[in-house]
Amino acid sequence: MKNNVCSLLIFCVVYAFITSVQAAGFLPKANGKEFGLKYGETIARKFVKAPKIDGNLDDWQGAVWIAFDTEKELLRGKETWDGKDDISMTWSVAYDNDNFYFATAVRDDIFFLGPDDGNVWKGDCIFLYIDWENKKTGAPDCKPNLSFMNKEA
């Protein structure tokens, strides 16, 4: 089951990142503060019908979107970060009876790849860790590592 969840998570992240690269009809704006959420909190929308996985965020209208657009969200590169236009993202999560979904719209003035497949984390990337078993250890059970080269996973 854990491998299936990790595979699903990897698929969702791949979809979400590809979605952020392509032009979309609906571009999300952060609205999490409207729900009184604290930093680090979100609300997962339940889809009645699974969203189309087509590189378009139209099915995500009505979702809660969280902005990562300040220096505190950066794991690395704070010393060279030039603000929201340099690198920022808005993200959301959702689910249906069968799947968990993660979507993001990324703004990045210069996309930088990691040096090779073993070091994708040294380039522009998104890390998504989910504590499925609620261990609260701070260490993930599975680490999906994705690299996008020429807009392909």
Short mmCIF file of C-alpha atoms in Angstrom, two decimals:
data_model
loop_
_atom_site.label_atom_id
_atom_site.label_comp_id
_atom_site.label_asym_id
_atom_site.label_seq_id
_atom_site.Cartn_x
_atom_site.Cartn_y
_atom_site.Cartn_z
CA MET A 1 0.00 0.00 0.00
CA LYS A 2 2.79 2.42 0.90
CA ASN A 3 4.43 1.87 -2.51
CA ASN A 4 1.10 2.52 -4.22
CA VAL A 5 0.67 5.74 -2.26
CA CYS A 6 4.23 6.84 -3.13
CA SER A 7 3.63 6.01 -6.80
CA LEU A 8 0.40 7.98 -6.75
CA LEU A 9 2.12 10.87 -5.04
CA ILE A 10 4.90 10.87 -7.62
CA PHE A 11 2.32 10.84 -10.43
CA CYS A 12 0.41 13.71 -8.86
CA VAL A 13 3.57 15.79 -8.41
CA VAL A 14 4.61 15.11 -12.01
CA TYR A 15 1.18 16.21 -13.18
CA ALA A 16 1.22 19.26 -10.97
CA PHE A 17 4.62 20.43 -12.11
CA ILE A 18 3.79 19.89 -15.77
CA THR A 19 0.61 21.84 -15.16
CA SER A 20 2.63 24.72 -13.77
CA VAL A 21 4.81 24.82 -16.88
CA GLN A 22 1.99 24.89 -19.41
CA ALA A 23 -0.36 27.77 -19.98
CA ALA A 24 -3.60 27.32 -18.09
CA GLY A 25 -7.02 28.90 -18.40
CA PHE A 26 -7.34 29.25 -14.62
CA LEU A 27 -4.31 30.59 -12.78
CA PRO A 28 -4.66 30.30 -9.00
CA LYS A 29 -4.35 33.15 -6.55
CA ALA A 30 -3.59 32.50 -2.90
CA ASN A 31 -6.77 32.51 -0.83
CA GLY A 32 -5.75 30.55 2.29
CA LYS A 33 -5.89 33.63 4.54
CA GLU A 34 -9.58 34.00 3.70
CA PHE A 35 -10.16 30.72 5.57
CA GLY A 36 -8.25 31.81 8.68
CA LEU A 37 -5.52 29.22 8.15
CA LYS A 38 -2.29 29.38 10.11
CA TYR A 39 1.07 29.17 8.38
CA GLY A 40 1.61 25.60 7.18
CA GLU A 41 -2.09 24.69 7.18
CA THR A 42 -4.37 24.03 4.24
CA ILE A 43 -7.76 22.52 3.46
CA ALA A 44 -7.99 19.69 0.94
CA ARG A 45 -10.91 20.03 -1.42
CA LYS A 46 -12.90 16.88 -2.17
CA PHE A 47 -13.50 16.36 -5.86
CA VAL A 48 -16.84 14.77 -6.71
CA LYS A 49 -15.39 13.94 -10.12
CA ALA A 50 -11.66 13.39 -10.64
CA PRO A 51 -9.92 16.39 -12.24
CA LYS A 52 -8.71 16.08 -15.81
CA ILE A 53 -4.99 15.50 -15.92
CA ASP A 54 -4.41 17.68 -18.93
CA GLY A 55 -2.05 20.46 -17.87
CA ASN A 56 -4.90 22.84 -17.10
CA LEU A 57 -6.03 23.95 -13.64
CA ASP A 58 -9.64 24.74 -14.58
CA ASP A 59 -10.91 21.81 -12.47
CA TRP A 60 -9.18 23.34 -9.43
CA GLN A 61 -11.34 26.45 -9.23
CA GLY A 62 -12.84 26.70 -5.78
CA ALA A 63 -9.84 25.02 -4.12
CA VAL A 64 -7.85 26.55 -1.28
CA TRP A 65 -4.56 27.90 -2.69
CA ILE A 66 -1.54 28.61 -0.52
CA ALA A 67 1.26 30.95 -1.61
CA PHE A 68 4.92 30.19 -1.04
CA ASP A 69 6.26 33.58 -2.00
CA THR A 70 8.47 34.74 0.85
CA GLU A 71 12.05 33.99 1.80
CA LYS A 72 11.01 31.70 4.66
CA GLU A 73 9.72 29.07 2.19
CA LEU A 74 13.13 28.72 0.53
CA LEU A 75 15.24 25.75 1.57
CA ARG A 76 18.30 27.03 -0.30
CA GLY A 77 19.22 30.14 -2.27
CA LYS A 78 18.02 32.80 0.17
CA GLU A 79 21.13 34.87 -0.46
CA THR A 80 20.35 35.20 -4.18
CA TRP A 81 16.54 35.32 -4.05
CA ASP A 82 15.20 38.49 -5.68
CA GLY A 83 11.54 38.25 -4.70
CA LYS A 84 8.32 36.72 -6.00
CA ASP A 85 9.24 37.10 -9.67
CA ASP A 86 12.49 35.21 -9.09
CA ILE A 87 10.83 32.08 -7.67
CA SER A 88 7.47 31.58 -6.00
CA MET A 89 4.58 29.17 -6.16
CA THR A 90 0.94 28.75 -5.29
CA TRP A 91 -0.21 25.23 -4.41
CA SER A 92 -3.27 23.25 -3.44
CA VAL A 93 -4.24 19.73 -2.43
CA ALA A 94 -7.40 17.77 -3.11
CA TYR A 95 -8.72 14.23 -2.99
CA ASP A 96 -11.50 12.03 -4.22
CA ASN A 97 -12.60 8.55 -3.17
CA ASP A 98 -9.58 6.98 -4.87
CA ASN A 99 -6.72 9.51 -5.11
CA PHE A 100 -4.82 12.35 -3.50
CA TYR A 101 -3.92 15.31 -5.75
CA PHE A 102 -1.32 18.07 -5.51
CA ALA A 103 -1.23 20.99 -7.93
CA THR A 104 1.05 23.97 -8.16
CA ALA A 105 1.57 27.01 -10.33
CA VAL A 106 5.22 28.05 -10.28
CA ARG A 107 6.73 31.40 -11.21
CA ASP A 108 10.45 31.20 -11.94
CA ASP A 109 12.35 33.65 -14.10
CA ILE A 110 15.16 31.17 -14.83
CA PHE A 111 14.57 27.41 -14.58
CA PHE A 112 17.73 25.68 -13.35
CA LEU A 113 18.22 21.92 -13.68
CA GLY A 114 20.24 19.86 -11.23
CA PRO A 115 23.65 18.79 -12.57
CA ASP A 116 22.59 15.15 -13.12
CA ASP A 117 19.96 12.55 -12.21
CA GLY A 118 21.57 11.87 -8.83
CA ASN A 119 21.56 15.52 -7.81
CA VAL A 120 18.20 16.85 -8.95
CA TRP A 121 17.80 18.52 -5.57
CA LYS A 122 20.65 20.90 -6.47
CA GLY A 123 18.45 22.54 -9.09
CA ASP A 124 14.96 24.01 -9.05
CA CYS A 125 12.63 21.44 -7.56
CA ILE A 126 9.69 20.95 -5.23
CA PHE A 127 9.87 18.60 -2.25
CA LEU A 128 6.55 17.27 -1.04
CA TYR A 129 6.65 15.16 2.10
CA ILE A 130 3.54 13.65 3.61
CA ASP A 131 3.49 11.97 7.00
CA TRP A 132 0.98 9.26 6.02
CA GLU A 133 1.36 7.39 9.30
CA ASN A 134 1.32 10.54 11.45
CA LYS A 135 4.69 9.65 13.02
CA LYS A 136 5.62 13.32 13.43
CA THR A 137 9.30 12.42 13.17
CA GLY A 138 10.22 15.05 10.61
CA ALA A 139 11.66 12.35 8.33
CA PRO A 140 9.61 11.05 5.40
CA ASP A 141 9.02 7.34 4.81
CA CYS A 142 9.43 7.73 1.06
CA LYS A 143 11.17 10.45 -0.89
CA PRO A 144 9.85 11.13 -4.37
CA ASN A 145 12.63 12.76 -6.37
CA LEU A 146 11.59 14.20 -9.70
CA SER A 147 13.63 16.02 -12.27
CA PHE A 148 12.26 17.88 -15.27
CA MET A 149 14.45 18.24 -18.31
CA ASN A 150 13.06 20.01 -21.34
CA LYS A 151 9.66 20.04 -19.61
CA GLU A 152 9.59 16.23 -19.35
CA ALA A 153 9.76 14.12 -16.21
#
